[in-house]
Coordinates of C-alpha atoms in Angstrom, one line a residue:
Chain A
M1491 CA 63.1 63.2 77.9
Y1492 CA 65.5 60.4 78.3
A1493 CA 66.9 61.2 74.8
Y1494 CA 67.4 64.8 76.1
V1495 CA 69.3 63.6 79.3
V1496 CA 71.6 61.5 77.2
R1497 CA 72.2 64.1 74.6
R1498 CA 73.0 66.6 77.4
I1499 CA 75.3 64.2 79.0
L1500 CA 77.0 63.6 75.7
A1501 CA 77.3 67.3 75.1
T1502 CA 79.9 67.6 78.0
I1503 CA 82.2 65.3 76.3
P1504 CA 83.4 67.8 73.6
V1505 CA 83.8 70.5 76.3
M1506 CA 86.0 68.4 78.5
G1507 CA 87.9 67.3 75.6
V1508 CA 88.8 70.8 74.6
V1509 CA 89.7 71.5 78.3
A1510 CA 91.9 68.3 78.2
I1511 CA 93.6 69.3 74.8
F1512 CA 94.0 72.7 76.1
V1513 CA 95.6 71.6 79.5
F1514 CA 97.9 69.3 77.6
L1515 CA 99.0 71.8 74.9
L1516 CA 99.5 74.7 77.4
L1517 CA 102.9 73.2 78.5
H1518 CA 104.0 72.8 75.0
L1519 CA 102.8 76.1 73.8
T1520 CA 105.3 77.8 76.1
P1521 CA 108.3 79.3 74.5
G1522 CA 111.3 77.2 75.0
D1523 CA 111.9 73.7 76.3
P1524 CA 108.9 72.5 78.6
A1525 CA 111.4 70.4 80.8
A1526 CA 113.6 73.5 81.3
V1527 CA 110.5 75.7 82.1
I1528 CA 109.5 73.1 84.8
A1529 CA 112.9 72.8 86.1
G1530 CA 113.3 76.4 86.8
D1531 CA 116.1 78.8 86.3
Y1532 CA 118.6 77.2 88.6
A1533 CA 118.4 73.6 87.2
S1534 CA 121.5 71.5 85.8
P1535 CA 121.3 69.9 82.4
A1536 CA 121.0 66.6 84.3
D1537 CA 117.9 67.9 86.2
I1538 CA 116.3 68.9 83.0
E1539 CA 117.0 65.6 81.4
R1540 CA 115.6 63.7 84.3
I1541 CA 112.3 65.8 84.1
R1542 CA 112.0 65.2 80.4
E1543 CA 112.4 61.5 81.0
R1544 CA 110.0 61.4 83.7
L1545 CA 107.3 63.3 81.8
G1546 CA 108.0 61.3 78.6
L1547 CA 108.6 64.6 76.7
N1548 CA 111.1 62.7 74.3
D1549 CA 108.2 60.9 72.6
P1550 CA 106.2 62.5 69.8
L1551 CA 103.3 64.8 70.9
Y1552 CA 100.5 62.5 69.8
I1553 CA 102.0 59.6 71.8
Q1554 CA 102.3 61.9 74.9
F1555 CA 98.7 62.8 74.6
G1556 CA 97.4 59.5 74.0
R1557 CA 99.3 58.1 77.1
W1558 CA 98.1 61.0 79.2
I1559 CA 94.6 60.4 78.3
A1560 CA 94.8 56.7 78.9
H1561 CA 96.2 57.4 82.4
L1562 CA 93.4 60.0 83.0
A1563 CA 90.7 57.4 82.1
Q1564 CA 92.1 55.3 84.8
G1565 CA 91.9 58.3 87.4
D1566 CA 95.7 58.6 87.3
L1567 CA 96.5 62.3 87.1
G1568 CA 100.3 61.8 87.1
I1569 CA 102.9 62.2 89.8
S1570 CA 103.8 65.5 91.5
I1571 CA 107.4 66.5 90.4
F1572 CA 108.1 68.2 93.9
S1573 CA 106.7 65.7 96.4
N1574 CA 106.9 62.5 94.3
L1575 CA 103.4 61.6 95.3
P1576 CA 100.5 60.7 92.9
V1577 CA 98.5 63.9 92.2
S1578 CA 95.4 62.1 93.0
Q1579 CA 96.6 61.2 96.5
L1580 CA 97.5 64.9 97.1
V1581 CA 94.1 65.9 96.0
A1582 CA 92.5 63.5 98.4
Q1583 CA 94.3 64.9 101.2
R1584 CA 93.4 68.4 100.6
L1585 CA 89.9 67.8 99.4
E1586 CA 88.0 68.3 102.7
P1587 CA 88.8 71.8 103.7
T1588 CA 87.9 73.0 100.1
L1589 CA 84.8 71.1 99.9
M1590 CA 83.5 72.2 103.3
L1591 CA 84.5 75.8 102.6
T1592 CA 82.6 75.8 99.2
V1593 CA 79.5 73.8 100.6
T1594 CA 79.3 76.3 103.6
T1595 CA 79.7 79.2 101.2
I1596 CA 77.0 78.1 99.0
V1597 CA 74.5 77.4 101.9
F1598 CA 75.3 80.8 103.5
A1599 CA 74.9 82.4 100.3
I1600 CA 71.6 81.0 99.2
I1601 CA 70.1 81.5 102.8
I1602 CA 71.1 85.0 102.5
A1603 CA 70.8 86.1 98.9
V1604 CA 67.4 84.4 97.9
P1605 CA 65.3 86.1 100.9
L1606 CA 67.3 89.4 100.2
G1607 CA 66.4 89.2 96.5
V1608 CA 62.7 88.2 97.0
F1609 CA 62.2 91.0 99.6
A1610 CA 63.9 93.6 97.4
A1611 CA 61.7 92.7 94.6
W1612 CA 58.7 92.8 96.7
K1613 CA 59.3 96.1 98.1
A1614 CA 60.8 97.5 94.9
G1615 CA 62.1 101.0 95.3
S1616 CA 62.3 100.9 99.0
F1617 CA 65.2 101.5 101.3
I1618 CA 65.8 97.7 101.4
D1619 CA 65.7 97.5 97.6
R1620 CA 68.1 100.2 97.3
F1621 CA 70.4 98.6 99.8
T1622 CA 70.3 95.4 98.0
M1623 CA 71.3 97.0 94.7
L1624 CA 74.0 99.0 96.4
F1625 CA 75.1 95.7 98.1
A1626 CA 75.2 94.0 94.8
V1627 CA 77.4 96.5 93.1
L1628 CA 79.8 96.5 96.0
G1629 CA 80.0 92.7 96.0
F1630 CA 81.1 92.6 92.5
S1631 CA 83.6 95.3 93.0
I1632 CA 85.5 94.6 96.2
P1633 CA 88.1 91.9 95.5
V1634 CA 87.8 88.7 97.9
F1635 CA 91.2 89.3 99.6
V1636 CA 89.9 92.8 100.5
V1637 CA 86.8 91.5 102.0
G1638 CA 88.7 88.8 103.7
Y1639 CA 91.3 91.0 105.4
M1640 CA 88.6 93.4 106.4
L1641 CA 86.5 90.7 108.1
M1642 CA 89.7 89.3 109.8
Y1643 CA 90.7 92.7 111.0
V1644 CA 87.2 93.5 112.6
F1645 CA 86.1 90.1 113.9
A1646 CA 89.3 88.3 114.6
I1647 CA 92.0 90.8 115.4
Q1648 CA 89.9 93.7 117.0
L1649 CA 86.9 91.9 118.5
R1650 CA 88.6 88.6 118.9
W1651 CA 85.4 86.7 118.2
L1652 CA 86.7 84.2 115.8
P1653 CA 90.2 82.7 114.9
V1654 CA 92.5 84.9 112.5
Q1655 CA 93.5 82.0 110.2
G1656 CA 93.7 78.3 109.8
Y1657 CA 91.1 75.4 109.4
V1658 CA 89.8 73.0 111.9
S1659 CA 88.5 69.8 110.6
I1660 CA 85.0 68.9 111.1
A1661 CA 86.2 65.6 112.6
D1662 CA 87.7 67.8 115.6
G1663 CA 84.3 69.1 116.7
F1664 CA 81.4 70.9 114.8
W1665 CA 81.7 74.2 116.7
P1666 CA 85.4 74.8 116.2
F1667 CA 85.0 73.8 112.7
L1668 CA 82.2 76.4 112.1
R1669 CA 84.1 79.1 113.8
S1670 CA 87.1 78.5 111.6
I1671 CA 85.0 78.5 108.5
I1672 CA 82.8 81.5 109.0
L1673 CA 85.1 84.3 107.9
P1674 CA 86.4 82.6 104.9
S1675 CA 82.9 81.6 103.8
F1676 CA 81.7 85.2 104.1
A1677 CA 84.7 86.5 102.1
L1678 CA 84.3 84.0 99.5
G1679 CA 80.6 84.3 99.4
L1680 CA 80.2 88.0 99.1
I1681 CA 80.3 88.1 95.3
Y1682 CA 78.2 85.1 95.0
I1683 CA 75.5 86.6 97.4
A1684 CA 75.6 89.7 95.3
L1685 CA 75.2 87.8 92.1
I1686 CA 72.4 85.6 93.4
A1687 CA 70.5 88.4 95.1
R1688 CA 70.6 90.5 91.9
I1689 CA 69.2 88.0 89.8
T1690 CA 66.7 86.7 92.4
R1691 CA 65.4 90.2 92.5
A1692 CA 65.2 90.7 88.8
S1693 CA 63.4 87.5 88.1
V1694 CA 61.0 87.8 91.0
L1695 CA 60.2 91.3 89.9
E1696 CA 59.4 90.0 86.4
V1697 CA 57.1 87.2 87.8
L1698 CA 55.3 89.7 90.2
T1699 CA 53.8 91.4 87.1
E1700 CA 52.2 88.3 85.9
D1701 CA 48.3 88.0 86.0
Y1702 CA 48.3 84.9 88.2
I1703 CA 50.0 86.9 91.0
R1704 CA 47.2 89.4 90.9
T1705 CA 44.8 86.6 91.1
A1706 CA 46.3 85.0 94.0
H1707 CA 46.3 88.3 95.8
A1708 CA 42.5 88.8 94.9
K1709 CA 41.5 85.6 96.2
G1710 CA 42.8 86.4 99.4
L1711 CA 46.2 84.6 99.8
S1712 CA 48.6 86.1 102.3
S1713 CA 51.7 87.9 100.9
N1714 CA 54.0 85.2 102.1
V1715 CA 52.2 82.4 100.1
V1716 CA 52.1 84.5 97.1
L1717 CA 55.7 85.4 97.3
I1718 CA 57.0 81.9 98.0
R1719 CA 54.5 79.6 96.3
H1720 CA 53.8 81.7 93.3
A1721 CA 56.5 84.2 92.7
L1722 CA 59.6 82.5 94.0
K1723 CA 58.7 79.1 92.5
N1724 CA 58.3 80.5 89.0
A1725 CA 61.3 82.5 89.2
A1726 CA 63.3 79.4 90.1
V1727 CA 64.9 78.7 86.8
P1728 CA 67.0 81.8 86.3
I1729 CA 68.0 81.7 90.0
V1730 CA 69.2 78.1 89.8
T1731 CA 70.9 78.9 86.6
I1732 CA 72.9 81.7 88.1
I1733 CA 73.8 79.5 91.2
G1734 CA 75.5 77.1 88.6
I1735 CA 77.3 79.7 86.6
G1736 CA 78.5 81.4 89.9
I1737 CA 80.3 78.2 90.8
A1738 CA 83.1 79.3 88.5
L1739 CA 83.5 82.6 90.7
L1740 CA 83.7 80.4 93.7
I1741 CA 86.3 78.1 92.4
G1742 CA 88.4 81.2 91.4
G1743 CA 87.7 82.7 94.9
V1744 CA 88.6 79.6 96.8
V1745 CA 92.2 79.8 95.5
I1746 CA 92.6 83.4 97.0
T1747 CA 90.4 82.9 100.0
E1748 CA 92.6 79.8 101.1
S1749 CA 95.7 82.0 100.7
V1750 CA 94.3 84.7 102.9
F1751 CA 93.1 82.4 105.6
N1752 CA 95.8 80.0 105.4
I1753 CA 93.4 77.0 104.7
P1754 CA 95.3 73.9 103.6
G1755 CA 92.9 73.1 100.6
L1756 CA 93.0 72.5 96.9
G1757 CA 93.5 76.3 96.3
R1758 CA 96.7 76.3 98.4
L1759 CA 97.7 73.1 96.6
T1760 CA 97.3 74.8 93.3
V1761 CA 99.0 78.0 94.2
D1762 CA 101.9 76.0 95.7
A1763 CA 102.3 73.8 92.5
I1764 CA 102.3 77.0 90.5
L1765 CA 104.9 78.7 92.3
R1766 CA 107.0 75.5 92.1
R1767 CA 106.0 75.0 88.4
D1768 CA 104.7 71.4 89.5
Y1769 CA 103.1 70.8 86.3
P1770 CA 101.2 67.5 86.8
I1771 CA 99.5 69.1 89.9
I1772 CA 98.4 72.2 87.8
Q1773 CA 97.1 70.1 84.9
G1774 CA 95.3 67.9 87.4
M1775 CA 93.7 70.8 89.2
I1776 CA 92.5 72.7 86.1
L1777 CA 91.0 69.5 84.8
L1778 CA 89.4 68.8 88.3
F1779 CA 87.9 72.1 88.8
A1780 CA 86.6 72.4 85.1
G1781 CA 85.2 69.0 85.6
V1782 CA 83.3 70.0 88.7
Y1783 CA 82.0 73.0 86.9
V1784 CA 80.8 71.2 84.0
L1785 CA 79.2 68.5 86.1
I1786 CA 77.4 71.0 88.4
N1787 CA 76.0 72.8 85.3
L1788 CA 75.0 69.5 83.8
L1789 CA 73.0 68.7 86.8
I1790 CA 71.4 72.1 86.8
D1791 CA 70.5 71.7 83.3
L1792 CA 68.9 68.5 84.1
S1793 CA 67.0 69.9 87.1
Y1794 CA 65.1 72.3 85.0
T1795 CA 62.5 69.7 84.1
F1796 CA 61.7 69.4 87.8
L1797 CA 61.7 72.9 88.7
D1798 CA 59.5 73.9 85.7
P1799 CA 57.2 71.1 84.4
R1800 CA 56.5 73.2 81.2
I1801 CA 60.0 72.7 80.1
R1802 CA 60.0 69.4 77.9
Y1803 CA 62.7 68.2 75.8
Chain B
M675 CA 69.9 105.2 88.1
A676 CA 68.8 108.2 86.0
V677 CA 66.2 107.1 83.4
A678 CA 64.9 109.2 80.4
T679 CA 61.3 109.5 81.0
G680 CA 60.5 111.4 77.9
D681 CA 62.0 112.9 74.9
I682 CA 63.4 116.5 75.3
A683 CA 62.9 118.9 72.6
L684 CA 66.2 119.5 71.0
T685 CA 66.1 122.8 69.5
G686 CA 68.5 124.2 67.1
E687 CA 69.9 126.9 69.3
Q688 CA 70.7 124.4 72.1
S689 CA 74.3 124.7 72.5
R690 CA 76.7 122.0 72.9
F691 CA 77.4 122.7 76.6
D692 CA 73.6 122.7 77.4
R693 CA 73.3 119.3 76.0
F694 CA 76.2 118.0 77.9
L695 CA 74.6 119.5 81.0
E696 CA 71.3 117.8 80.3
F697 CA 73.3 114.5 79.6
A698 CA 75.2 114.8 82.8
R699 CA 71.9 115.7 84.8
R700 CA 70.3 112.3 83.4
N701 CA 73.3 110.2 83.7
P702 CA 75.3 111.3 86.8
T703 CA 76.8 107.9 87.1
I704 CA 78.4 107.9 83.7
I705 CA 80.0 111.5 84.4
I706 CA 81.0 110.8 87.9
G707 CA 82.6 107.5 86.8
M708 CA 84.3 109.0 83.9
A709 CA 85.6 111.9 86.1
I710 CA 87.2 109.5 88.7
L711 CA 88.8 107.4 86.0
I712 CA 90.2 110.2 84.2
F713 CA 91.6 111.6 87.5
M714 CA 93.2 108.1 88.1
G715 CA 94.4 108.1 84.5
I716 CA 96.2 111.6 85.1
V717 CA 97.7 110.4 88.3
A718 CA 98.9 107.2 86.6
L719 CA 100.5 109.2 83.7
L720 CA 102.0 111.9 85.9
A721 CA 103.2 109.4 88.6
P722 CA 106.9 110.2 88.2
Y723 CA 106.3 113.9 88.6
L724 CA 103.9 113.7 91.5
V725 CA 105.9 111.4 93.9
N726 CA 109.4 110.1 94.6
D727 CA 110.7 107.0 93.2
P728 CA 108.5 104.1 94.8
R729 CA 111.8 102.1 95.2
T730 CA 113.5 104.5 97.4
L731 CA 114.6 102.4 100.5
N732 CA 114.6 104.2 103.9
P733 CA 115.6 101.5 106.5
I734 CA 115.2 104.0 109.6
N735 CA 111.6 104.7 108.9
R736 CA 110.4 101.0 108.6
L737 CA 106.7 100.2 109.2
K738 CA 105.8 103.7 110.2
P739 CA 102.3 104.5 110.5
P740 CA 100.5 107.2 108.4
S741 CA 102.0 110.7 109.3
A742 CA 102.5 114.2 107.6
E743 CA 105.8 113.0 106.1
F744 CA 104.4 109.7 105.0
W745 CA 100.7 110.0 104.3
F746 CA 100.1 106.2 104.0
G747 CA 102.9 105.2 106.4
T748 CA 105.7 103.0 105.3
D749 CA 106.4 99.4 104.5
H750 CA 108.8 96.7 105.8
L751 CA 111.7 98.3 103.7
G752 CA 110.9 101.8 104.7
R753 CA 109.4 102.6 101.3
S754 CA 106.5 105.2 101.1
V755 CA 103.2 103.3 100.9
F756 CA 101.7 106.6 99.2
D757 CA 104.3 106.7 96.6
R758 CA 104.0 102.9 95.8
T759 CA 100.0 103.3 95.8
V760 CA 100.3 106.1 93.4
Y761 CA 102.5 104.1 91.1
G762 CA 100.3 101.1 91.4
T763 CA 97.6 103.0 89.7
R764 CA 99.8 102.8 86.4
I765 CA 99.9 98.9 86.4
S766 CA 96.1 98.5 87.2
M767 CA 95.2 101.1 84.4
A768 CA 97.5 99.7 81.9
V769 CA 96.3 96.1 82.6
G770 CA 92.6 97.1 82.7
L771 CA 92.6 99.1 79.4
S772 CA 95.0 96.6 77.5
V773 CA 92.9 93.5 78.3
A774 CA 89.7 95.5 77.7
I775 CA 91.0 96.5 74.2
L776 CA 92.7 93.3 73.3
S777 CA 89.9 91.0 74.3
T778 CA 87.3 93.3 72.7
V779 CA 89.2 93.4 69.3
I780 CA 90.1 89.7 69.3
G781 CA 86.7 88.5 70.4
L782 CA 84.9 90.7 67.9
A783 CA 86.9 89.3 65.1
I784 CA 86.3 85.8 66.0
G785 CA 82.7 86.4 66.8
L786 CA 82.0 88.1 63.6
V787 CA 83.4 85.3 61.7
A788 CA 81.8 82.6 63.9
G789 CA 78.5 84.2 63.7
Y790 CA 78.5 84.3 59.9
I791 CA 80.1 81.0 58.8
R792 CA 78.4 77.9 59.9
I793 CA 81.3 75.5 59.9
V794 CA 83.7 77.9 61.8
D795 CA 81.0 78.5 64.3
A796 CA 80.6 74.8 65.2
I797 CA 84.4 74.5 65.9
V798 CA 85.0 77.9 67.3
M799 CA 82.1 77.6 69.7
R800 CA 83.1 74.2 71.1
I801 CA 86.7 75.6 71.8
M802 CA 85.2 78.6 73.5
D803 CA 82.8 76.5 75.6
G804 CA 85.9 74.4 76.7
L805 CA 87.7 77.5 77.7
M806 CA 84.9 78.9 79.5
A807 CA 84.8 75.8 81.5
I808 CA 88.0 76.6 83.1
P809 CA 87.7 79.3 85.8
S810 CA 89.5 82.3 84.6
I811 CA 91.6 83.0 87.5
L812 CA 93.0 79.3 87.4
L813 CA 93.6 79.7 83.7
A814 CA 95.4 82.8 84.1
I815 CA 97.6 81.6 87.0
A816 CA 98.5 78.5 85.1
M817 CA 99.7 80.6 82.1
M818 CA 101.6 82.8 84.3
A819 CA 103.5 79.9 85.7
L820 CA 104.6 78.8 82.3
F821 CA 105.2 82.1 80.7
G822 CA 107.0 83.6 83.7
S823 CA 106.1 87.1 85.4
S824 CA 106.2 90.3 83.3
V825 CA 103.4 92.9 82.7
E826 CA 103.0 91.8 79.1
N827 CA 102.4 88.1 80.3
V828 CA 99.9 89.2 82.9
I829 CA 97.9 91.0 80.1
I830 CA 98.0 87.9 77.9
A831 CA 97.1 85.5 80.6
I832 CA 94.1 87.6 81.6
T833 CA 93.0 88.2 78.0
V834 CA 92.8 84.6 77.0
P835 CA 90.1 83.6 79.4
E836 CA 88.1 86.9 78.6
V837 CA 88.0 86.4 74.9
P838 CA 85.4 83.7 74.8
R839 CA 82.8 85.8 76.7
V840 CA 83.2 88.5 74.1
V841 CA 82.9 85.9 71.3
R842 CA 79.7 84.7 72.7
L843 CA 78.2 88.2 72.9
V844 CA 79.2 89.3 69.5
R845 CA 77.9 85.9 68.0
A846 CA 74.7 86.3 69.6
V847 CA 74.2 89.8 68.2
V848 CA 75.4 88.5 64.7
L849 CA 72.8 85.6 64.8
T850 CA 70.1 88.1 65.3
I851 CA 71.0 90.8 63.0
R852 CA 71.6 88.5 60.1
E853 CA 68.0 87.4 60.1
Q854 CA 66.9 91.0 59.7
P855 CA 65.2 92.2 56.4
Y856 CA 67.8 94.9 55.6
V857 CA 70.8 92.3 55.7
E858 CA 68.7 90.0 53.5
A859 CA 68.1 92.8 51.3
A860 CA 71.8 93.7 51.2
V861 CA 72.7 89.9 50.4
S862 CA 70.1 89.9 47.6
V863 CA 71.6 92.9 45.8
G864 CA 74.9 91.1 45.9
T865 CA 76.8 93.0 48.7
K866 CA 80.0 91.2 49.5
L867 CA 80.4 89.5 52.9
P868 CA 83.1 91.8 54.3
K869 CA 81.1 94.7 53.4
I870 CA 77.9 93.3 55.1
L871 CA 79.9 92.7 58.2
Y872 CA 81.4 96.0 58.2
R873 CA 78.3 98.0 57.2
H874 CA 75.5 96.1 58.7
I875 CA 76.7 93.8 61.4
L876 CA 79.4 95.7 63.1
P877 CA 77.7 98.9 64.0
N878 CA 75.1 96.7 65.9
T879 CA 77.7 95.2 68.1
V880 CA 79.1 98.6 69.2
A881 CA 76.7 99.3 72.1
P882 CA 76.9 95.9 73.8
L883 CA 80.7 95.6 73.4
I884 CA 81.3 99.0 75.0
V885 CA 79.3 97.8 77.9
Q886 CA 81.1 94.5 78.0
A887 CA 84.5 96.1 77.7
T888 CA 84.0 98.1 81.0
Y889 CA 83.0 94.8 82.7
V890 CA 86.0 93.0 81.2
C891 CA 88.2 95.9 82.3
A892 CA 87.0 95.7 85.9
S893 CA 87.5 91.9 86.1
A894 CA 91.1 92.4 84.5
V895 CA 91.9 94.9 87.5
I896 CA 90.8 92.4 89.9
I897 CA 92.6 89.3 88.3
E898 CA 95.9 91.3 88.1
A899 CA 95.7 92.0 91.7
F900 CA 94.9 88.3 92.5
L901 CA 97.8 87.2 90.4
S902 CA 100.2 89.6 92.0
F903 CA 98.8 88.7 95.3
L904 CA 99.5 84.9 94.8
G905 CA 103.0 85.8 93.6
A906 CA 102.4 84.8 90.0
G907 CA 101.5 88.2 88.5
T908 CA 103.4 91.5 88.0
P909 CA 107.2 91.2 88.9
P910 CA 107.7 91.9 92.4
E911 CA 110.1 94.8 91.7
I912 CA 107.2 96.8 90.1
P913 CA 104.9 98.3 92.6
S914 CA 101.2 97.1 91.9
W915 CA 98.5 97.0 94.2
G916 CA 98.4 93.3 94.4
N917 CA 102.1 93.1 95.1
M918 CA 101.7 95.5 97.8
V919 CA 99.0 93.5 99.6
S920 CA 101.1 90.4 99.0
E921 CA 103.9 92.0 100.8
G922 CA 101.9 93.5 103.5
R923 CA 100.0 90.5 104.6
V924 CA 102.8 89.1 106.6
Y925 CA 102.7 92.3 108.8
F926 CA 99.0 92.8 108.6
Q927 CA 98.3 92.4 112.3
I928 CA 100.9 95.1 113.3
T929 CA 100.7 97.4 110.2
P930 CA 97.4 97.3 108.5
W931 CA 98.1 100.4 106.5
M932 CA 100.4 98.5 104.3
I933 CA 97.6 96.8 102.7
L934 CA 94.7 99.1 103.7
F935 CA 95.5 101.8 101.0
P936 CA 96.2 99.7 98.0
C937 CA 93.1 97.6 98.9
A938 CA 91.0 100.8 99.1
C939 CA 92.3 102.1 95.8
L940 CA 91.8 98.7 94.1
S941 CA 88.2 98.6 95.4
I942 CA 87.4 102.2 94.3
M943 CA 88.8 101.7 90.9
V944 CA 86.8 98.4 90.2
L945 CA 83.7 100.0 91.8
T946 CA 83.9 103.0 89.7
V947 CA 84.4 100.9 86.4
N948 CA 81.6 98.6 87.4
V949 CA 79.2 101.6 88.0
L950 CA 80.2 103.2 84.8
G951 CA 79.4 99.9 83.1
D952 CA 76.0 99.8 84.7
G953 CA 75.5 103.5 83.6
L954 CA 76.5 102.9 80.1
R955 CA 74.3 99.7 79.8
D956 CA 71.2 101.8 80.9
T957 CA 72.0 104.4 78.5
L958 CA 73.2 102.4 75.5
D959 CA 70.9 99.5 75.8
P960 CA 67.6 100.2 77.5
R961 CA 66.3 96.8 76.7
I962 CA 68.8 94.9 78.9
A963 CA 68.6 97.6 81.5
R964 CA 64.8 97.3 82.0
R965 CA 65.4 93.4 82.5
M966 CA 68.2 94.0 85.0
R967 CA 66.4 96.7 87.1

């Protein structure tokens, strides 16, 4: 067991290594002079030279890479070219909205999707089931900004129930915070809800054909008990797996959602950095998001042993 | 979803057309999906003959609501939203198809080699794992920031994150097929590796690849729209649905039609491709279909 945990943790090192090398090389793979690319079309030769000096682009590649990794190891993501502030500081400033948005989205999504999927599987072939499957296909197909603007038009502009855009920190009151986060969460969460509901339905449907479900019914347990304690519990592994894999969808969606709803989070930071070619921020954000994704999936892999005691490594 | 319940007796006299009708009756999603996409393809190809130049400025008719003259209204420069939406079909179609084809071909080549040669497999799969850890939209926008905006770069930037997913699929198929007795038999009679790959392995990857390609196409259309929406995609002078939403969002509260129509077309196209993919999956690969249903 411990050997497995250690092995699994070690397995993340090559993955993050590849991410780091790729992120590092990306700048050097671009055709032309990286300093000129960052400086943009209207830069003077002096500007370009300054950027080259600043990023240490005059050194050989392996020295640049070694220096970059050494800094990374100390939590130093570099310094923004545009604002001259450390990237880690910028990230810290923008962390709260993104963190709150993703956490609320995950909570909303699980609360909606899992019961929907279980119910659809239980009443397979019924109206609810068909509705769930239709919803799942729609959820995959309607881009997040389309959902965002639709929700905004109906609930904020026409009905005026919720604010149109912006983010209120949870420190300024829970209710205003919740009001500002509801629409973005649902817009971002739709694809995630569709994904989780679909997998929940499929895996519960499979478990429901097992003999022990019939036995549980036969010994007179109520449908609720059978569904939750017997079916859902045994269908948990694929559901939890998809929750982890879906995090990648969420991270991509956050970038768009924050632009639609004008939320000053990490997604906005990334987009602004990209439009200004602020390369240290871009590098830092890709590493950070990839790291979060790898970490969450590591935790999920490790959780299997608790969810299903039969899994022994 | 239409599911085959039993084998129909295929008699010799049955005409091609009858068989087509039978197929259509059983798989309405595939036929309807194909029909919508072919229609959109024709619209994309014939766009210059169907509508006026989408760059035509008409400052007197700025921000006009939909009318008989301007079916979808006009934008902030007085350009016809209908003409621009029609032209937008071209970009989405071109990007969706190119990315689907490119990532399938590249992924197939890498996957075949990785699945068959151990040492390549170990290295390639680590690289693919690393690439897959980066959210595809983020990877695509980072590449766009560095390469600069053009339609070709959009295609490259979306293809790179999609390739690892195809590689994984192909490799998984190769790993199961290479253990089959008929492959072993082919090896034992001295068949050369390229021929084994071509004759025995490749045909088995076709069905899952076609299904995967439709999903890649759907996701490419969405990501192109996202990139353009963020201002890091198709150059702004080319009308694409993402660019139209990006321009229209400022006026969203007063002129919702500026983004309504491109949003609707985008959703319909992606929905159609996804439904087509589901239909193909059910027909081509009943094993997966049963698990997913």
